[in-house]
mmCIF file of C-alpha atoms and ligand atoms in Angstrom:
data_model
loop_
_atom_site.group_PDB
_atom_site.id
_atom_site.type_symbol
_atom_site.label_atom_id
_atom_site.label_comp_id
_atom_site.label_asym_id
_atom_site.label_seq_id
_atom_site.Cartn_x
_atom_site.Cartn_y
_atom_site.Cartn_z
ATOM 1 C CA MET A 1394 47.827 -30.244 -11.660
ATOM 2 C CA GLU A 1395 50.606 -32.805 -11.278
ATOM 3 C CA LEU A 1396 51.794 -33.546 -7.768
ATOM 4 C CA SER A 1397 55.418 -32.515 -7.654
ATOM 5 C CA ILE A 1398 57.180 -34.631 -5.030
ATOM 6 C CA LYS A 1399 60.724 -33.542 -4.294
ATOM 7 C CA GLU A 1400 63.453 -35.700 -2.747
ATOM 8 C CA HIS A 1401 65.875 -34.796 0.083
ATOM 9 C CA PHE A 1402 64.327 -31.350 0.488
ATOM 10 C CA PRO A 1403 65.949 -28.664 2.710
ATOM 11 C CA LEU A 1404 63.600 -27.341 5.410
ATOM 12 C CA LYS A 1405 65.757 -24.451 6.682
ATOM 13 C CA LYS A 1406 63.548 -21.885 4.946
ATOM 14 C CA HIS A 1407 60.404 -23.680 6.089
ATOM 15 C CA ASN A 1408 60.898 -23.370 9.844
ATOM 16 C CA THR A 1409 61.023 -19.975 11.549
ATOM 17 C CA PHE A 1410 63.852 -21.158 13.840
ATOM 18 C CA GLY A 1411 65.902 -21.394 10.637
ATOM 19 C CA VAL A 1412 67.618 -24.635 11.647
ATOM 20 C CA GLU A 1413 68.990 -27.149 9.154
ATOM 21 C CA ALA A 1414 66.918 -30.267 8.527
ATOM 22 C CA TYR A 1415 65.955 -32.304 5.481
ATOM 23 C CA ALA A 1416 62.746 -34.052 4.496
ATOM 24 C CA LYS A 1417 63.098 -37.383 2.697
ATOM 25 C CA GLN A 1418 60.276 -36.155 0.462
ATOM 26 C CA TYR A 1419 58.355 -32.889 0.172
ATOM 27 C CA VAL A 1420 55.213 -31.785 -1.622
ATOM 28 C CA GLU A 1421 53.247 -28.522 -1.819
ATOM 29 C CA ILE A 1422 49.474 -28.830 -1.788
ATOM 30 C CA HIS A 1423 47.257 -26.078 -3.219
ATOM 31 C CA SER A 1424 43.759 -27.579 -2.969
ATOM 32 C CA GLU A 1425 41.652 -30.184 -1.170
ATOM 33 C CA GLU A 1426 41.468 -32.127 -4.446
ATOM 34 C CA ALA A 1427 45.261 -32.328 -4.627
ATOM 35 C CA LEU A 1428 45.385 -33.516 -1.012
ATOM 36 C CA ILE A 1429 42.850 -36.262 -1.701
ATOM 37 C CA ARG A 1430 44.816 -37.316 -4.779
ATOM 38 C CA LEU A 1431 48.052 -37.348 -2.811
ATOM 39 C CA PHE A 1432 46.545 -39.823 -0.382
ATOM 40 C CA THR A 1433 44.636 -42.015 -2.834
ATOM 41 C CA GLU A 1434 47.286 -42.201 -5.544
ATOM 42 C CA TYR A 1435 50.553 -41.865 -3.654
ATOM 43 C CA GLN A 1436 50.417 -42.191 0.098
ATOM 44 C CA ALA A 1437 48.126 -45.243 -0.086
ATOM 45 C CA VAL A 1438 50.992 -47.007 -1.858
ATOM 46 C CA THR A 1439 54.056 -45.594 -0.078
ATOM 47 C CA ARG A 1440 52.516 -45.396 3.426
ATOM 48 C CA GLN A 1441 55.314 -43.276 4.815
ATOM 49 C CA PRO A 1442 55.247 -41.136 7.915
ATOM 50 C CA ILE A 1443 53.826 -37.683 7.147
ATOM 51 C CA LEU A 1444 54.437 -34.275 8.621
ATOM 52 C CA VAL A 1445 52.163 -31.348 7.838
ATOM 53 C CA LEU A 1446 53.795 -27.927 7.681
ATOM 54 C CA GLY A 1447 52.107 -24.547 7.426
ATOM 55 C CA GLY A 1448 54.363 -21.585 8.150
ATOM 56 C CA GLY A 1449 56.738 -23.775 10.199
ATOM 57 C CA SER A 1450 56.383 -21.241 13.004
ATOM 58 C CA ASN A 1451 55.737 -23.651 15.851
ATOM 59 C CA MET A 1452 58.203 -26.423 15.127
ATOM 60 C CA LEU A 1453 61.740 -27.221 16.214
ATOM 61 C CA PHE A 1454 63.531 -29.764 14.014
ATOM 62 C CA THR A 1455 66.139 -31.716 15.980
ATOM 63 C CA LYS A 1456 66.671 -34.211 13.160
ATOM 64 C CA ASP A 1457 65.824 -34.905 9.519
ATOM 65 C CA PHE A 1458 62.314 -36.106 8.734
ATOM 66 C CA ASP A 1459 62.356 -39.608 7.285
ATOM 67 C CA GLY A 1460 59.050 -39.328 5.446
ATOM 68 C CA LEU A 1461 56.841 -36.996 3.415
ATOM 69 C CA VAL A 1462 56.488 -33.347 4.427
ATOM 70 C CA ILE A 1463 53.193 -31.916 3.175
ATOM 71 C CA HIS A 1464 53.324 -28.152 2.887
ATOM 72 C CA ILE A 1465 49.809 -26.729 2.845
ATOM 73 C CA HIS A 1466 49.343 -23.772 0.487
ATOM 74 C CA ILE A 1467 45.534 -23.777 0.110
ATOM 75 C CA PRO A 1468 44.670 -20.114 -0.672
ATOM 76 C CA GLY A 1469 41.575 -17.913 -0.594
ATOM 77 C CA ILE A 1470 39.455 -15.778 1.746
ATOM 78 C CA ARG A 1471 35.692 -15.259 1.338
ATOM 79 C CA HIS A 1472 32.899 -13.937 3.544
ATOM 80 C CA THR A 1473 29.161 -13.581 3.950
ATOM 81 C CA VAL A 1474 27.402 -10.986 6.107
ATOM 82 C CA THR A 1475 24.063 -11.492 7.869
ATOM 83 C CA GLY A 1476 22.929 -8.592 10.036
ATOM 84 C CA ASN A 1477 25.884 -7.731 12.244
ATOM 85 C CA ALA A 1478 27.633 -11.069 11.862
ATOM 86 C CA ALA A 1479 30.263 -11.882 9.270
ATOM 87 C CA LEU A 1480 31.264 -15.447 8.506
ATOM 88 C CA VAL A 1481 34.787 -15.441 7.139
ATOM 89 C CA THR A 1482 36.329 -18.550 5.596
ATOM 90 C CA ALA A 1483 40.023 -18.824 4.772
ATOM 91 C CA GLY A 1484 42.149 -21.521 3.163
ATOM 92 C CA ALA A 1485 44.615 -23.238 5.493
ATOM 93 C CA GLY A 1486 47.576 -21.828 3.573
ATOM 94 C CA VAL A 1487 46.615 -18.171 4.033
ATOM 95 C CA VAL A 1488 49.105 -16.279 6.200
ATOM 96 C CA TRP A 1489 47.319 -15.605 9.493
ATOM 97 C CA ASN A 1490 48.227 -11.907 9.597
ATOM 98 C CA LYS A 1491 46.832 -11.442 6.092
ATOM 99 C CA LEU A 1492 43.484 -12.770 7.327
ATOM 100 C CA VAL A 1493 43.614 -10.375 10.294
ATOM 101 C CA TRP A 1494 44.042 -7.382 7.965
ATOM 102 C CA TYR A 1495 41.396 -8.640 5.523
ATOM 103 C CA CYS A 1496 38.971 -8.616 8.473
ATOM 104 C CA VAL A 1497 40.156 -5.241 9.772
ATOM 105 C CA ASP A 1498 39.801 -3.717 6.277
ATOM 106 C CA HIS A 1499 36.249 -5.057 6.010
ATOM 107 C CA ARG A 1500 35.500 -3.827 9.567
ATOM 108 C CA PHE A 1501 34.916 -7.366 10.837
ATOM 109 C CA ALA A 1502 35.886 -7.291 14.505
ATOM 110 C CA GLY A 1503 37.207 -10.130 16.653
ATOM 111 C CA ILE A 1504 40.765 -11.018 15.633
ATOM 112 C CA GLU A 1505 42.450 -7.605 15.641
ATOM 113 C CA ASN A 1506 44.209 -8.508 18.931
ATOM 114 C CA LEU A 1507 45.776 -11.474 17.122
ATOM 115 C CA ALA A 1508 47.620 -9.304 14.574
ATOM 116 C CA LEU A 1509 51.135 -10.344 13.554
ATOM 117 C CA ILE A 1510 51.017 -13.841 15.056
ATOM 118 C CA PRO A 1511 53.305 -15.805 12.732
ATOM 119 C CA GLY A 1512 52.036 -18.848 10.874
ATOM 120 C CA THR A 1513 49.141 -19.856 8.687
ATOM 121 C CA VAL A 1514 45.375 -20.125 9.124
ATOM 122 C CA GLY A 1515 45.561 -23.933 9.119
ATOM 123 C CA ALA A 1516 47.923 -23.966 12.093
ATOM 124 C CA ALA A 1517 45.791 -21.578 14.168
ATOM 125 C CA PRO A 1518 43.284 -24.133 15.522
ATOM 126 C CA ILE A 1519 45.959 -26.698 16.360
ATOM 127 C CA GLN A 1520 47.317 -24.707 19.249
ATOM 128 C CA ASN A 1521 44.330 -22.386 19.672
ATOM 129 C CA ILE A 1522 46.499 -19.323 19.056
ATOM 130 C CA GLY A 1523 46.026 -16.454 21.454
ATOM 131 C CA ALA A 1524 47.375 -13.074 22.440
ATOM 132 C CA TYR A 1525 46.370 -9.903 24.253
ATOM 133 C CA GLY A 1526 43.221 -11.275 25.879
ATOM 134 C CA VAL A 1527 41.799 -13.082 22.821
ATOM 135 C CA GLU A 1528 42.008 -16.714 21.698
ATOM 136 C CA LEU A 1529 41.033 -18.257 18.378
ATOM 137 C CA LYS A 1530 38.259 -20.235 20.122
ATOM 138 C CA ASP A 1531 36.438 -16.949 20.888
ATOM 139 C CA VAL A 1532 35.586 -16.510 17.175
ATOM 140 C CA PHE A 1533 35.957 -20.030 15.784
ATOM 141 C CA VAL A 1534 32.942 -21.632 14.053
ATOM 142 C CA ASN A 1535 34.333 -24.716 12.302
ATOM 143 C CA CYS A 1536 37.095 -26.108 10.125
ATOM 144 C CA ARG A 1537 37.210 -28.488 7.200
ATOM 145 C CA VAL A 1538 39.782 -31.235 7.593
ATOM 146 C CA PHE A 1539 41.080 -34.168 5.592
ATOM 147 C CA ASP A 1540 40.912 -37.347 7.668
ATOM 148 C CA THR A 1541 44.062 -39.280 6.745
ATOM 149 C CA GLN A 1542 42.652 -42.516 8.238
ATOM 150 C CA ARG A 1543 39.348 -42.519 6.367
ATOM 151 C CA GLY A 1544 40.609 -40.647 3.318
ATOM 152 C CA GLU A 1545 37.781 -38.106 3.319
ATOM 153 C CA ILE A 1546 36.975 -34.487 4.060
ATOM 154 C CA THR A 1547 34.918 -33.784 7.167
ATOM 155 C CA THR A 1548 33.981 -30.773 9.303
ATOM 156 C CA PHE A 1549 34.829 -30.110 12.951
ATOM 157 C CA ASP A 1550 32.721 -27.631 14.926
ATOM 158 C CA LYS A 1551 34.092 -25.721 17.886
ATOM 159 C CA GLU A 1552 33.071 -28.297 20.483
ATOM 160 C CA ALA A 1553 34.687 -31.143 18.537
ATOM 161 C CA CYS A 1554 37.992 -29.218 18.503
ATOM 162 C CA ARG A 1555 38.117 -29.280 22.366
ATOM 163 C CA PHE A 1556 40.054 -26.052 22.623
ATOM 164 C CA SER A 1557 41.862 -25.003 25.776
ATOM 165 C CA TYR A 1558 44.937 -22.848 26.524
ATOM 166 C CA ARG A 1559 47.313 -23.488 23.559
ATOM 167 C CA GLU A 1560 45.703 -26.915 23.093
ATOM 168 C CA SER A 1561 43.172 -28.714 20.923
ATOM 169 C CA TYR A 1562 42.002 -32.214 19.963
ATOM 170 C CA PHE A 1563 44.287 -31.930 16.895
ATOM 171 C CA LYS A 1564 47.377 -31.359 19.049
ATOM 172 C CA ARG A 1565 46.528 -34.041 21.642
ATOM 173 C CA GLU A 1566 44.360 -37.141 21.071
ATOM 174 C CA ALA A 1567 44.168 -36.874 17.265
ATOM 175 C CA LYS A 1568 47.768 -35.792 16.706
ATOM 176 C CA GLY A 1569 48.749 -36.398 13.074
ATOM 177 C CA ARG A 1570 45.357 -37.759 11.935
ATOM 178 C CA TYR A 1571 43.687 -34.694 10.422
ATOM 179 C CA ILE A 1572 44.929 -32.069 7.983
ATOM 180 C CA ILE A 1573 43.094 -28.752 8.256
ATOM 181 C CA THR A 1574 42.141 -27.361 4.842
ATOM 182 C CA GLU A 1575 39.881 -24.405 5.673
ATOM 183 C CA VAL A 1576 38.785 -22.433 8.746
ATOM 184 C CA THR A 1577 35.567 -20.419 9.305
ATOM 185 C CA LEU A 1578 35.299 -17.676 11.910
ATOM 186 C CA GLN A 1579 32.371 -15.587 13.069
ATOM 187 C CA LEU A 1580 33.235 -11.909 13.422
ATOM 188 C CA SER A 1581 31.149 -8.884 14.234
ATOM 189 C CA LEU A 1582 30.374 -5.586 12.541
ATOM 190 C CA GLU A 1583 29.773 -4.127 16.007
ATOM 191 C CA PRO A 1584 33.246 -4.117 17.531
ATOM 192 C CA GLU A 1585 33.777 -4.866 21.205
ATOM 193 C CA ILE A 1586 37.206 -3.380 21.611
ATOM 194 C CA ASN A 1587 39.328 -5.452 24.014
ATOM 195 C CA THR A 1588 42.003 -3.351 25.672
ATOM 196 C CA SER A 1589 42.055 -5.411 28.880
ATOM 197 C CA TYR A 1590 45.730 -6.159 28.363
ATOM 198 C CA GLY A 1591 47.786 -3.430 30.050
ATOM 199 C CA ALA A 1592 50.297 -3.031 27.233
ATOM 200 C CA ILE A 1593 47.510 -2.165 24.748
ATOM 201 C CA SER A 1594 45.917 0.542 26.863
ATOM 202 C CA SER A 1595 49.248 2.176 27.678
ATOM 203 C CA GLU A 1596 50.315 2.144 24.008
ATOM 204 C CA LEU A 1597 46.955 3.701 22.976
ATOM 205 C CA GLN A 1598 47.408 6.366 25.626
ATOM 206 C CA LYS A 1599 50.928 7.093 24.396
ATOM 207 C CA ARG A 1600 49.540 7.633 20.900
ATOM 208 C CA GLY A 1601 46.681 9.835 22.196
ATOM 209 C CA ILE A 1602 43.995 7.432 20.913
ATOM 210 C CA ILE A 1603 40.879 7.649 23.120
ATOM 211 C CA ASP A 1604 38.267 5.854 21.032
ATOM 212 C CA PRO A 1605 40.215 3.146 19.164
ATOM 213 C CA THR A 1606 38.998 1.424 16.007
ATOM 214 C CA ILE A 1607 39.859 -2.197 15.300
ATOM 215 C CA ALA A 1608 42.524 -0.933 12.878
ATOM 216 C CA ASP A 1609 44.077 1.039 15.789
ATOM 217 C CA ILE A 1610 44.105 -2.122 17.914
ATOM 218 C CA ALA A 1611 45.719 -4.209 15.164
ATOM 219 C CA THR A 1612 48.321 -1.472 14.613
ATOM 220 C CA VAL A 1613 49.111 -1.106 18.315
ATOM 221 C CA VAL A 1614 49.312 -4.889 18.855
ATOM 222 C CA SER A 1615 51.653 -5.185 15.856
ATOM 223 C CA SER A 1616 53.863 -2.472 17.278
ATOM 224 C CA ILE A 1617 53.976 -4.060 20.770
ATOM 225 C CA ARG A 1618 54.887 -7.412 19.221
ATOM 226 C CA THR A 1619 57.563 -5.845 17.024
ATOM 227 C CA ASP A 1620 59.144 -4.113 20.049
ATOM 228 C CA LYS A 1621 59.084 -7.131 22.303
ATOM 229 C CA LEU A 1622 59.524 -10.139 20.036
ATOM 230 C CA PRO A 1623 62.335 -10.908 17.593
ATOM 231 C CA ASP A 1624 61.450 -10.870 13.885
ATOM 232 C CA PRO A 1625 61.832 -14.462 12.628
ATOM 233 C CA SER A 1626 63.046 -13.216 9.243
ATOM 234 C CA THR A 1627 66.196 -11.885 10.910
ATOM 235 C CA ILE A 1628 66.507 -13.898 14.154
ATOM 236 C CA GLY A 1629 65.158 -17.433 14.131
ATOM 237 C CA ASN A 1630 62.487 -18.109 16.756
ATOM 238 C CA SER A 1631 59.084 -19.682 17.337
ATOM 239 C CA GLY A 1632 57.456 -17.141 19.654
ATOM 240 C CA SER A 1633 56.848 -18.431 23.162
ATOM 241 C CA PHE A 1634 58.794 -21.657 23.503
ATOM 242 C CA PHE A 1635 57.017 -22.781 26.674
ATOM 243 C CA LYS A 1636 53.456 -22.469 27.949
ATOM 244 C CA ASN A 1637 52.747 -20.361 30.998
ATOM 245 C CA PRO A 1638 52.409 -23.007 33.732
ATOM 246 C CA ILE A 1639 49.097 -23.366 35.561
ATOM 247 C CA VAL A 1640 49.634 -24.310 39.218
ATOM 248 C CA PRO A 1641 47.408 -24.647 42.310
ATOM 249 C CA VAL A 1642 47.044 -21.386 44.271
ATOM 250 C CA GLU A 1643 48.548 -23.260 47.226
ATOM 251 C CA HIS A 1644 51.793 -23.813 45.294
ATOM 252 C CA LEU A 1645 52.035 -20.088 44.564
ATOM 253 C CA ARG A 1646 51.434 -19.246 48.250
ATOM 254 C CA GLN A 1647 54.284 -21.556 49.269
ATOM 255 C CA LEU A 1648 56.593 -19.982 46.703
ATOM 256 C CA GLN A 1649 55.651 -16.484 47.873
ATOM 257 C CA SER A 1650 56.572 -17.372 51.444
ATOM 258 C CA SER A 1651 59.832 -19.053 50.373
ATOM 259 C CA PHE A 1652 60.800 -16.027 48.228
ATOM 260 C CA PRO A 1653 59.322 -13.044 50.095
ATOM 261 C CA ASP A 1654 61.437 -10.519 48.153
ATOM 262 C CA ARG A 1655 60.248 -11.652 44.695
ATOM 263 C CA ASP A 1656 57.188 -10.200 43.033
ATOM 264 C CA PHE A 1657 55.633 -13.224 41.300
ATOM 265 C CA VAL A 1658 53.816 -12.391 38.041
ATOM 266 C CA PHE A 1659 50.606 -14.431 37.767
ATOM 267 C CA TYR A 1660 47.018 -14.331 36.529
ATOM 268 C CA PRO A 1661 43.899 -16.103 37.820
ATOM 269 C CA ALA A 1662 43.151 -19.425 36.066
ATOM 270 C CA GLY A 1663 39.914 -20.765 37.528
ATOM 271 C CA PRO A 1664 38.935 -20.846 41.221
ATOM 272 C CA ASP A 1665 41.912 -22.823 42.599
ATOM 273 C CA HIS A 1666 44.670 -22.224 40.069
ATOM 274 C CA VAL A 1667 46.902 -19.460 38.781
ATOM 275 C CA LYS A 1668 48.878 -19.072 35.574
ATOM 276 C CA ILE A 1669 52.427 -17.926 36.296
ATOM 277 C CA ALA A 1670 54.367 -15.927 33.674
ATOM 278 C CA ALA A 1671 56.960 -18.423 32.416
ATOM 279 C CA GLY A 1672 59.083 -15.565 31.025
ATOM 280 C CA TRP A 1673 59.329 -14.163 34.536
ATOM 281 C CA LEU A 1674 60.339 -17.561 36.013
ATOM 282 C CA ILE A 1675 63.028 -17.973 33.334
ATOM 283 C CA GLU A 1676 64.310 -14.437 33.930
ATOM 284 C CA GLN A 1677 64.493 -15.122 37.697
ATOM 285 C CA CYS A 1678 66.768 -18.081 36.935
ATOM 286 C CA GLY A 1679 69.167 -15.695 35.201
ATOM 287 C CA TRP A 1680 68.455 -16.845 31.652
ATOM 288 C CA LYS A 1681 67.085 -13.666 30.072
ATOM 289 C CA GLY A 1682 69.188 -12.592 27.089
ATOM 290 C CA LYS A 1683 71.747 -15.379 27.748
ATOM 291 C CA ARG A 1684 73.465 -17.281 24.944
ATOM 292 C CA VAL A 1685 74.985 -20.720 24.699
ATOM 293 C CA GLY A 1686 76.772 -20.547 21.357
ATOM 294 C CA ASP A 1687 74.186 -19.346 18.859
ATOM 295 C CA ALA A 1688 71.201 -20.557 20.889
ATOM 296 C CA GLY A 1689 69.765 -18.178 23.460
ATOM 297 C CA THR A 1690 66.775 -16.471 25.027
ATOM 298 C CA TRP A 1691 65.520 -13.134 23.707
ATOM 299 C CA LYS A 1692 66.757 -10.006 25.486
ATOM 300 C CA ASN A 1693 63.260 -8.508 25.811
ATOM 301 C CA GLN A 1694 61.281 -11.710 26.441
ATOM 302 C CA ALA A 1695 62.935 -14.682 28.131
ATOM 303 C CA LEU A 1696 60.093 -17.017 27.063
ATOM 304 C CA VAL A 1697 61.277 -16.789 23.464
ATOM 305 C CA LEU A 1698 64.231 -18.985 22.509
ATOM 306 C CA VAL A 1699 66.238 -17.723 19.561
ATOM 307 C CA ASN A 1700 68.696 -18.893 16.952
ATOM 308 C CA HIS A 1701 71.192 -16.029 16.663
ATOM 309 C CA LYS A 1702 72.637 -17.489 13.483
ATOM 310 C CA ASN A 1703 73.819 -21.055 13.128
ATOM 311 C CA ALA A 1704 72.393 -22.868 16.146
ATOM 312 C CA SER A 1705 71.330 -26.430 15.438
ATOM 313 C CA GLY A 1706 67.970 -27.877 16.435
ATOM 314 C CA PRO A 1707 69.570 -30.118 19.084
ATOM 315 C CA ALA A 1708 71.454 -27.106 20.562
ATOM 316 C CA ILE A 1709 68.204 -25.160 20.975
ATOM 317 C CA TYR A 1710 66.536 -28.227 22.443
ATOM 318 C CA GLU A 1711 69.426 -28.712 24.877
ATOM 319 C CA LEU A 1712 69.100 -25.074 25.989
ATOM 320 C CA SER A 1713 65.397 -25.647 26.637
ATOM 321 C CA GLU A 1714 66.293 -28.694 28.785
ATOM 322 C CA GLN A 1715 68.673 -26.591 30.890
ATOM 323 C CA ILE A 1716 66.007 -23.924 31.370
ATOM 324 C CA ILE A 1717 63.415 -26.529 32.402
ATOM 325 C CA ALA A 1718 65.886 -28.042 34.887
ATOM 326 C CA ASP A 1719 66.736 -24.642 36.436
ATOM 327 C CA VAL A 1720 63.111 -23.519 36.782
ATOM 328 C CA ARG A 1721 62.237 -26.880 38.313
ATOM 329 C CA SER A 1722 65.047 -26.810 40.836
ATOM 330 C CA GLN A 1723 64.359 -23.199 41.872
ATOM 331 C CA PHE A 1724 60.563 -23.124 41.870
ATOM 332 C CA GLY A 1725 59.406 -26.753 41.707
ATOM 333 C CA ILE A 1726 57.529 -26.015 38.464
ATOM 334 C CA THR A 1727 58.060 -28.083 35.309
ATOM 335 C CA LEU A 1728 57.710 -25.945 32.203
ATOM 336 C CA GLU A 1729 55.954 -27.560 29.267
ATOM 337 C CA ARG A 1730 57.023 -26.778 25.708
ATOM 338 C CA GLU A 1731 54.512 -25.010 23.506
ATOM 339 C CA VAL A 1732 56.570 -25.621 20.377
ATOM 340 C CA ASN A 1733 56.340 -29.024 18.640
ATOM 341 C CA ILE A 1734 59.617 -30.942 18.710
ATOM 342 C CA LEU A 1735 60.568 -33.259 15.921
HETATM 343 N N1 EPU B 2727 57.969 -11.285 32.037
HETATM 344 C C1 EPU B 2727 59.171 -11.082 32.661
HETATM 345 N N2 EPU B 2727 60.317 -11.373 31.981
HETATM 346 C C2 EPU B 2727 60.300 -11.820 30.704
HETATM 347 C C3 EPU B 2727 59.073 -12.032 30.066
HETATM 348 C C4 EPU B 2727 57.900 -11.756 30.743
HETATM 349 O O1 EPU B 2727 59.221 -10.677 33.803
HETATM 350 O O2 EPU B 2727 61.400 -12.044 30.161
HETATM 351 C C5 EPU B 2727 56.731 -10.978 32.784
HETATM 352 C C6 EPU B 2727 56.346 -9.513 32.703
HETATM 353 O O3 EPU B 2727 55.817 -9.134 33.941
HETATM 354 C C7 EPU B 2727 55.220 -9.492 31.712
HETATM 355 C C8 EPU B 2727 54.571 -10.839 31.925
HETATM 356 O O4 EPU B 2727 55.650 -11.714 32.256
HETATM 357 O O5 EPU B 2727 54.345 -8.457 31.978
HETATM 358 C C9 EPU B 2727 53.831 -11.393 30.738
HETATM 359 O O6 EPU B 2727 54.650 -11.272 29.583
HETATM 360 P P1 EPU B 2727 53.993 -11.044 28.126
HETATM 361 O O7 EPU B 2727 52.990 -9.957 28.185
HETATM 362 O O8 EPU B 2727 55.082 -10.934 27.131
HETATM 363 O O9 EPU B 2727 53.153 -12.356 27.898
HETATM 364 P P2 EPU B 2727 53.541 -13.880 28.050
HETATM 365 O O10 EPU B 2727 52.642 -14.459 29.090
HETATM 366 O O11 EPU B 2727 55.000 -14.071 28.230
HETATM 367 C C10 EPU B 2727 51.741 -14.690 26.355
HETATM 368 C C11 EPU B 2727 51.690 -15.565 25.139
HETATM 369 C C12 EPU B 2727 52.213 -14.803 23.914
HETATM 370 C C13 EPU B 2727 51.365 -13.577 23.716
HETATM 371 C C14 EPU B 2727 51.435 -12.724 24.976
HETATM 372 C C15 EPU B 2727 50.507 -11.531 24.903
HETATM 373 C C16 EPU B 2727 51.946 -17.810 25.996
HETATM 374 C C17 EPU B 2727 52.807 -19.024 26.095
HETATM 375 N N3 EPU B 2727 52.453 -16.762 25.362
HETATM 376 O O12 EPU B 2727 53.125 -14.444 26.622
HETATM 377 O O13 EPU B 2727 52.045 -15.660 22.801
HETATM 378 O O14 EPU B 2727 51.812 -12.824 22.601
HETATM 379 O O15 EPU B 2727 51.004 -13.503 26.123
HETATM 380 O O16 EPU B 2727 49.186 -11.944 25.035
HETATM 381 O O17 EPU B 2727 50.815 -17.851 26.479
HETATM 382 C C18 EPU B 2727 53.148 -17.314 21.498
HETATM 383 O O18 EPU B 2727 52.291 -18.119 21.892
HETATM 384 O O19 EPU B 2727 54.055 -17.670 20.695
HETATM 385 C C19 EPU B 2727 53.117 -15.942 21.977
HETATM 386 C C20 EPU B 2727 54.053 -15.044 21.644
#
């Protein structure tokens, strides 16, 4: 198939914030072969900056991209079963939630808690997606990647990906070098239902479900997400905009004595640290549901920044700066963005 490279391409429909931005050039890639050809026949000559886009669900454009946007559309899901283990491999362009339901329908357990996370399979390892007590790394086996420096396909196992909370080797040290083409997960035919997250157990109880299947979990998680988070097809957003900050226990103790009337929301994070709910910190600073023009924070979840209609990328970024400054001056904690800024 010919590579169809488009000029001055609008990205508004390719980022879930729905902000205006243009790519100098844009190409859709449907196979590893096409990706290799793109680099050997085209990029080797033009040598422009590249930006890889999947669902555009974790990206805030604050300007146009003066280079080639590569939109990964590699399709396909396949699996093999050995005993109670299922190895499931999906193309990087598969919509993540479609993979979740493929697994649920085949009774392969392990990613049902990750239902309805926006984005594609290829983006999942980059920030080690996670929700409701489960992270991608819990089921990850390996991924195939195209190495843009060496011009070849290679495989990364779990250790090589160096996963941690919303982080990986691809997002940090190797930023921009590798393009994920395929991901393999190991799932189980013997489900270990994870209802550790309070919201799941209370929703199951409400529905009178005592012995949930993985389909019940995926359904309940989808419903919790739909209630709490804005739907990017109607209100632009990128899920959690910031990470939950991890601070020394000592810092939390000091805050608790400075603010004795506030009920800090936190979770253990290793022996000497705690993870504080960033949404709670932002709400305490009075930002929940606030708007500055068309940029704002979501009324049910202050950690989610939203584009009510026509906010620009810079306006959303500016709002995030104000929030960081307020949280820092009140609590001495510097929030880190989870979303990639361009
Ligand atoms: N909270 C508030 N006010 C708010 C928001 C939250 O007080 O406006 C407090 C509440 O006490 C709530 C607690 O913070 O119980 C935690 O909130 P929530 O359960 O919504 O989880 P989160 O820590 O804000 C994380 C992930 C989400 C994931 C949920 C559920 C991060 C950065 N975010 O959010 O992931 O869906 O847990 O597991 O870790 C994403 O990464 O885009 C994302 C949506």
